[in-house]
Each structure stands twice: as C-alpha cells, then as structure tokens.
Coordinates of C-alpha atoms in Angstrom, one line a residue:
M13 CA 23.5 31.6 49.6
K14 CA 19.7 31.3 49.6
V15 CA 17.8 31.2 46.5
T16 CA 14.0 31.3 46.3
V17 CA 11.9 30.4 43.3
V18 CA 8.5 31.5 43.2
G19 CA 6.5 29.2 40.9
A20 CA 7.4 25.5 40.8
G21 CA 5.6 25.0 37.3
A22 CA 8.3 23.7 34.3
V23 CA 10.2 26.8 34.3
G24 CA 10.4 27.2 38.0
A25 CA 11.6 23.7 38.7
S26 CA 14.2 23.7 35.9
C27 CA 15.5 26.8 37.4
A28 CA 15.7 25.2 40.8
E29 CA 17.2 21.9 39.2
Y30 CA 20.0 23.8 37.4
I31 CA 20.9 26.1 40.2
A32 CA 21.2 23.1 42.5
I33 CA 23.3 21.2 39.9
K34 CA 26.0 24.1 39.6
N35 CA 26.3 23.6 43.4
F36 CA 26.8 27.5 44.4
A37 CA 23.5 27.8 46.7
S38 CA 23.4 26.5 50.1
E39 CA 19.7 26.3 49.9
V40 CA 17.2 26.5 46.9
V41 CA 13.4 27.4 48.1
L42 CA 10.5 26.5 45.8
L43 CA 7.1 28.1 46.4
D44 CA 3.6 27.4 44.7
I45 CA 0.2 28.1 45.6
K46 CA -0.7 24.5 44.6
E47 CA -1.2 22.5 47.7
G48 CA 1.8 19.9 47.7
Y49 CA 3.3 20.9 44.4
A50 CA 6.2 22.7 45.6
E51 CA 7.2 20.2 47.9
G52 CA 6.6 17.1 45.9
K53 CA 9.3 19.0 43.2
A54 CA 11.5 19.6 45.7
M55 CA 11.3 16.0 47.4
D56 CA 11.6 14.7 43.6
L57 CA 14.8 17.1 42.8
M58 CA 16.6 16.4 46.1
Q59 CA 16.4 12.6 45.3
T60 CA 18.4 13.4 42.3
A61 CA 21.3 15.1 44.7
S62 CA 23.4 11.7 45.0
L63 CA 23.0 11.1 41.2
N64 CA 23.9 14.3 40.0
G65 CA 26.4 15.1 42.7
F66 CA 25.2 18.1 44.4
D67 CA 24.7 19.4 47.9
T68 CA 22.4 22.1 47.8
K69 CA 19.5 21.7 49.8
I70 CA 15.9 22.4 47.9
T71 CA 12.8 22.8 50.0
G72 CA 9.1 23.1 48.9
S73 CA 6.5 25.3 50.4
T74 CA 2.7 26.0 49.9
S75 CA 2.4 30.0 50.0
D76 CA 4.4 30.2 53.0
Y77 CA 6.7 33.5 52.5
S78 CA 8.3 32.7 55.9
K79 CA 10.1 30.0 54.3
T80 CA 11.8 32.3 51.9
A81 CA 13.1 34.7 54.6
G82 CA 16.7 35.6 54.3
S83 CA 16.9 35.1 50.4
D84 CA 20.0 36.7 48.7
I85 CA 18.2 36.4 45.3
A86 CA 14.5 35.2 44.3
V87 CA 13.4 34.3 41.1
I88 CA 9.7 35.1 40.1
T89 CA 8.4 32.6 37.5
S90 CA 4.8 32.8 38.7
G91 CA 1.7 33.3 36.4
I92 CA 0.1 31.7 33.5
P93 CA 2.1 30.5 30.5
R94 CA 1.6 31.1 26.9
K95 CA -0.7 29.0 24.8
P96 CA -0.1 28.6 21.1
G97 CA -1.3 31.6 19.2
M98 CA -1.1 33.6 22.3
T99 CA 1.4 36.8 22.7
R100 CA 3.2 37.5 25.8
E101 CA 1.4 40.5 26.0
E102 CA -1.9 38.9 26.3
L103 CA -0.9 37.5 29.7
I104 CA -0.8 40.9 31.4
G105 CA -4.3 41.0 33.1
I106 CA -3.7 37.9 35.2
N107 CA 0.2 37.9 35.6
A108 CA 0.3 41.8 36.8
G109 CA -1.8 40.9 40.0
I110 CA 0.2 37.6 40.8
V111 CA 3.7 39.6 40.3
K112 CA 2.2 42.5 42.4
T113 CA 1.6 40.1 45.5
V114 CA 4.6 37.7 45.1
S115 CA 7.1 40.5 44.9
T116 CA 5.4 42.6 47.7
N117 CA 5.8 39.5 49.8
L118 CA 9.2 38.5 48.9
V119 CA 10.6 42.0 50.0
E120 CA 8.6 41.9 53.1
H121 CA 10.6 38.8 54.3
S122 CA 13.7 39.4 52.4
P123 CA 14.3 43.1 52.5
N124 CA 17.6 43.0 50.8
V125 CA 16.9 40.3 48.1
I126 CA 17.6 40.7 44.4
L127 CA 14.5 40.0 42.2
I128 CA 14.7 38.3 38.9
V129 CA 11.3 38.5 36.6
V130 CA 10.5 36.0 34.4
S131 CA 6.6 36.3 34.2
N132 CA 5.4 37.4 31.1
P133 CA 5.2 40.1 29.6
M134 CA 8.4 40.3 31.1
D135 CA 9.5 43.9 30.4
T136 CA 6.6 45.3 31.8
M137 CA 6.5 42.8 34.7
T138 CA 10.1 44.1 35.7
Y139 CA 9.0 47.5 35.4
L140 CA 5.8 47.0 37.5
T141 CA 8.0 45.1 40.2
H142 CA 9.8 48.3 40.5
K143 CA 6.6 50.6 40.9
V144 CA 5.3 48.0 43.5
T145 CA 8.6 47.4 45.7
G146 CA 10.2 51.1 45.1
L147 CA 13.8 49.0 45.4
P148 CA 16.9 50.5 43.7
K149 CA 17.1 49.5 40.0
N150 CA 20.1 47.4 40.6
R151 CA 18.2 44.8 42.4
I152 CA 15.6 43.9 40.1
I153 CA 16.5 42.3 37.0
G154 CA 14.4 40.9 34.0
M155 CA 15.3 37.8 32.3
G156 CA 14.6 38.0 28.6
G157 CA 17.6 39.0 26.8
A158 CA 19.9 36.0 28.2
L159 CA 17.1 33.6 26.8
D160 CA 16.7 35.3 23.3
S161 CA 20.5 35.6 23.4
A162 CA 21.2 31.8 24.0
R163 CA 18.3 31.1 21.0
F164 CA 20.3 33.6 18.6
K165 CA 23.3 31.4 19.0
Y166 CA 21.6 28.4 18.5
R167 CA 20.2 29.8 15.4
L168 CA 23.6 31.1 14.5
A169 CA 25.8 27.9 15.1
E170 CA 23.1 26.0 12.9
A171 CA 23.4 28.4 9.8
L172 CA 27.1 28.5 10.4
G173 CA 27.6 24.6 10.9
A174 CA 29.6 25.2 14.0
P175 CA 29.7 24.2 17.6
I176 CA 27.7 26.7 19.8
S177 CA 31.2 27.4 21.7
D178 CA 32.5 28.9 18.6
V179 CA 29.7 31.6 18.4
D180 CA 29.0 34.8 20.3
G181 CA 25.9 37.0 20.0
M182 CA 23.6 39.2 21.7
V183 CA 19.7 40.2 21.7
I184 CA 18.8 43.4 22.8
G185 CA 15.6 45.3 23.1
G186 CA 12.1 44.0 24.7
H187 CA 11.2 40.5 25.0
S188 CA 8.8 40.2 22.6
D189 CA 8.3 38.5 18.9
K190 CA 8.4 42.0 17.4
G191 CA 10.4 44.0 20.0
M192 CA 13.6 41.7 20.1
V193 CA 16.8 43.3 18.3
P194 CA 19.5 40.6 17.2
L195 CA 22.9 42.2 16.8
T196 CA 23.8 40.4 13.7
R197 CA 26.1 43.5 12.7
L198 CA 28.2 41.8 16.1
A199 CA 27.7 38.3 16.0
T200 CA 30.9 36.4 15.6
R201 CA 32.6 32.9 15.0
N202 CA 35.8 32.8 17.0
S203 CA 36.1 37.0 16.9
V204 CA 35.3 37.0 13.0
P205 CA 32.1 38.6 12.0
V206 CA 29.3 35.7 10.9
S207 CA 28.9 37.7 8.1
E208 CA 32.1 36.4 6.6
Y209 CA 30.9 33.2 6.6
I210 CA 27.0 33.5 5.9
S211 CA 25.3 35.3 3.2
E212 CA 23.2 38.4 4.1
E213 CA 19.6 36.5 3.1
R214 CA 20.7 33.3 5.7
L215 CA 21.7 36.1 8.2
Q216 CA 18.2 37.8 8.1
Q217 CA 16.8 34.3 8.4
V218 CA 18.4 33.7 11.6
L219 CA 17.2 37.2 12.9
E220 CA 13.5 36.1 12.1
D221 CA 13.8 32.7 13.4
T222 CA 15.3 33.9 16.9
K223 CA 12.5 36.6 17.1
V224 CA 9.8 34.1 17.1
G225 CA 11.7 31.4 19.2
G226 CA 9.4 31.5 22.1
A227 CA 6.1 31.1 19.7
T228 CA 8.0 28.4 17.4
L229 CA 8.5 26.5 20.8
T230 CA 4.9 27.1 22.2
K231 CA 3.5 26.0 19.1
L232 CA 5.5 22.7 19.0
L233 CA 5.1 22.1 23.1
G234 CA 1.5 23.6 23.4
T235 CA 2.9 25.7 26.1
S236 CA 6.0 27.7 27.0
A237 CA 9.5 26.3 26.8
W238 CA 11.0 25.6 30.2
Y239 CA 14.8 24.2 29.8
A240 CA 16.2 27.2 28.4
P241 CA 14.4 29.7 30.4
G242 CA 15.5 27.6 33.6
A243 CA 19.2 27.4 32.3
A244 CA 19.0 31.0 31.3
V245 CA 17.8 32.1 35.0
S246 CA 20.2 30.1 36.8
G247 CA 23.3 31.9 34.7
L248 CA 22.1 35.1 36.1
V249 CA 21.4 33.8 39.6
Q250 CA 25.3 32.2 39.8
A251 CA 26.7 35.3 38.1
I252 CA 25.0 37.5 41.0
A253 CA 25.6 34.8 43.7
C254 CA 29.4 34.3 42.6
D255 CA 30.1 37.9 42.0
Q256 CA 31.1 37.0 38.2
K257 CA 31.1 40.6 36.9
K258 CA 29.4 38.8 33.7
I259 CA 27.8 40.8 30.9
F260 CA 24.4 39.4 30.0
P261 CA 21.5 41.4 28.2
C262 CA 18.7 41.8 31.0
S263 CA 15.6 44.0 31.1
T264 CA 16.6 46.9 33.4
L265 CA 14.9 50.4 34.5
L266 CA 16.6 53.0 32.2
E267 CA 16.9 56.7 33.1
G268 CA 18.6 58.1 30.1
E269 CA 20.9 55.3 29.0
Y270 CA 20.2 54.6 25.1
G271 CA 18.2 57.8 25.1
L272 CA 15.4 55.8 26.7
S273 CA 13.7 56.8 30.0
D274 CA 10.9 55.6 32.5
L275 CA 10.9 51.9 31.2
C276 CA 12.5 48.4 31.6
I277 CA 14.1 46.7 28.3
G278 CA 17.0 44.5 27.5
V279 CA 20.4 45.9 27.2
P280 CA 23.9 44.9 28.4
V281 CA 24.6 45.0 32.2
V282 CA 27.5 43.8 34.3
L283 CA 25.8 41.1 36.7
G284 CA 27.9 40.7 40.0
R285 CA 27.2 40.7 43.9
N286 CA 25.0 43.7 43.7
G287 CA 22.8 42.8 40.9
I288 CA 23.2 45.0 38.2
E289 CA 26.6 46.8 38.7
K290 CA 26.4 48.7 35.2
V291 CA 24.5 49.5 32.4
V292 CA 27.1 48.9 29.3
E293 CA 26.2 51.3 26.4
I294 CA 27.5 49.9 23.4
N295 CA 27.8 51.7 19.8
L296 CA 24.4 50.9 17.9
S297 CA 24.4 51.7 14.1
D298 CA 21.5 54.0 13.2
A299 CA 19.4 51.4 12.0
E300 CA 19.9 49.1 15.3
R301 CA 19.1 52.2 17.3
A302 CA 15.9 53.0 15.4
H303 CA 15.0 49.3 16.0
L304 CA 15.7 49.8 20.1
E305 CA 13.6 52.8 19.9
E306 CA 10.5 51.0 18.1
S307 CA 11.1 48.0 20.6
A308 CA 10.8 50.7 23.5
A309 CA 7.9 52.3 21.9
G310 CA 6.0 48.7 21.9
V311 CA 7.0 48.0 25.8
K312 CA 5.8 51.4 26.8
K313 CA 2.3 50.7 24.9
T314 CA 2.3 47.5 27.0
N315 CA 3.2 49.2 30.1
A316 CA 0.1 51.8 29.4
L317 CA -2.0 48.6 30.1
L318 CA -1.1 48.5 33.6
D319 CA -3.3 51.4 34.4
A320 CA -6.3 50.3 32.1

C-alpha cells in the first residue's frame, strides 16, 4: 500500500504522520515544490519511527512525480492556506492552477490512483479534479465532511459535558462557513438524541460554532488548522486501504442523488478499497433539504469562477 501526499506543509506533514503511525501503509511519499522541504519533513518523521513504533517508510521528493509512481491513494493538500478574515472561496484563483497540475501529474504516474482532495475551496477543487482527470466518480473524494463532523462532535461533547466517544453526529453540505449543514436532529449520545439532554438554543449554538470551526482556528493560529485535517485524511485513507466499508460524509460528484447534479458536495458515502463504494441517501427533513440545496447553490456559484 503506497500513499502519496502532495504538499509537505503543516496539513500534508500531519497527514503523513497519522497515516504512518497507524501502520497500515508500506510507504508514504511526501512531495513538495520547495527544495529539500519534503525530504526534511520525511527524515524528521522517520526519526520518530522507533519512538512511535511504526514501520511505514516515509520518503520525500522535490517535484519529482516519478517517485509517486504506483501510488494506490494520493492526497492533494497543496495550495495556499487561509489567512485570518479570508474565506475558503477566495483561494480559488491560485489553488485551481496548482490542483490542475498536481492531479494531472499524479494520474500520469499512477493511472489507478484514488485521489483525496484537501485543497480549498475543497468542493470546487474536487469538481475541478473530475473535469481535469476524467477519473470515475468513485476515485475522487473531497475531504471536508469528515473534518467538519469531527468538529461538530467536539462541540457536541463540549455542550453535553460528555466524552467524545459517547457522541455521534454528521455534517453534510459544502465545506464552507455558510454551506455546512450539521444534522443536529440526528446527533446522538449513546443512541439517544442529544435534544434529550440539551436545549434547542444550546444546540443551535453548537451548530453555529461548528460552521465557523475553521475560521475560529484561522483567527487564533494565523493560518489554517492542521492536526484535525491531517487526522481526518488519515481516517479516509485507512478506510480505503483496509477496505473498511466505513461511512464518512465526503465531497463526491452527484448525478441525481439528493436531487442534485453536476457538482461535488458533502454527503454520506461508504468508503472501501474502490474508493467511494456507494452514496448513502438518508431521509432529510424539509429544512435540512432546503439547507443542502442552498449550500449546493453556493458551491455552484464558486464552481462558476473556474471559468471566469
């Protein structure tokens, strides 16, 4: 099992670290355009192998895509991160060119690769990757919902005063501050709806805090977060590599599911060895469906900027 991570910045390095520590991949290749940067990160991570008890080989490369040849899964984190006050959508101009180049090179050297897109604006970059590569929809996955759902569960556990292992919840829709649709109605603590434990007002606060989860961290850190995004990616990679058939909300190309077409947006999918094995259509309330449709309209508006 060979995994490539393009972009050796904070998010990419965290992806590589979490994948290596879980010890399911034989090799992780870190690639970056900055001379020596990926090689340095790879060496630093390899020097933790005996301490953290993993045998995954991590190698680094400066822009040499031949080193990525034969990758089963590749993660695209490259592009500029958000600065305080920036929306994910504002990154589109620079990041679109980067994602085009990266995805084309990856497929050229690994024709059977499954691609996971992290670069922002993530739903639009996932859609762009479809347009550029022409890969079947099961092999292009946008990582947004997995991260947003982790942030949702963190906020739920905080509100409940409960351990996170007790809490379950999911966020669908676009990976943007306005586009996220946290499914508060379906959130549970040990199978009991969270509305049994906390007020509607508190639950609404959880929803709002979840939607601005990334912006909150960007304001505090001065740049995008990296630990949780890296962990979210490693969860998706492991589900594919180990054929786990786990359900994650991921950005996927919709062709009529949920009444939506010709865009990538976050919905629940089953992840296994073939990438997206199935899109799961859950019954949404009228309000949830309206929020999803509103989110889809926002994603399509950003997609239109690709041709601008």
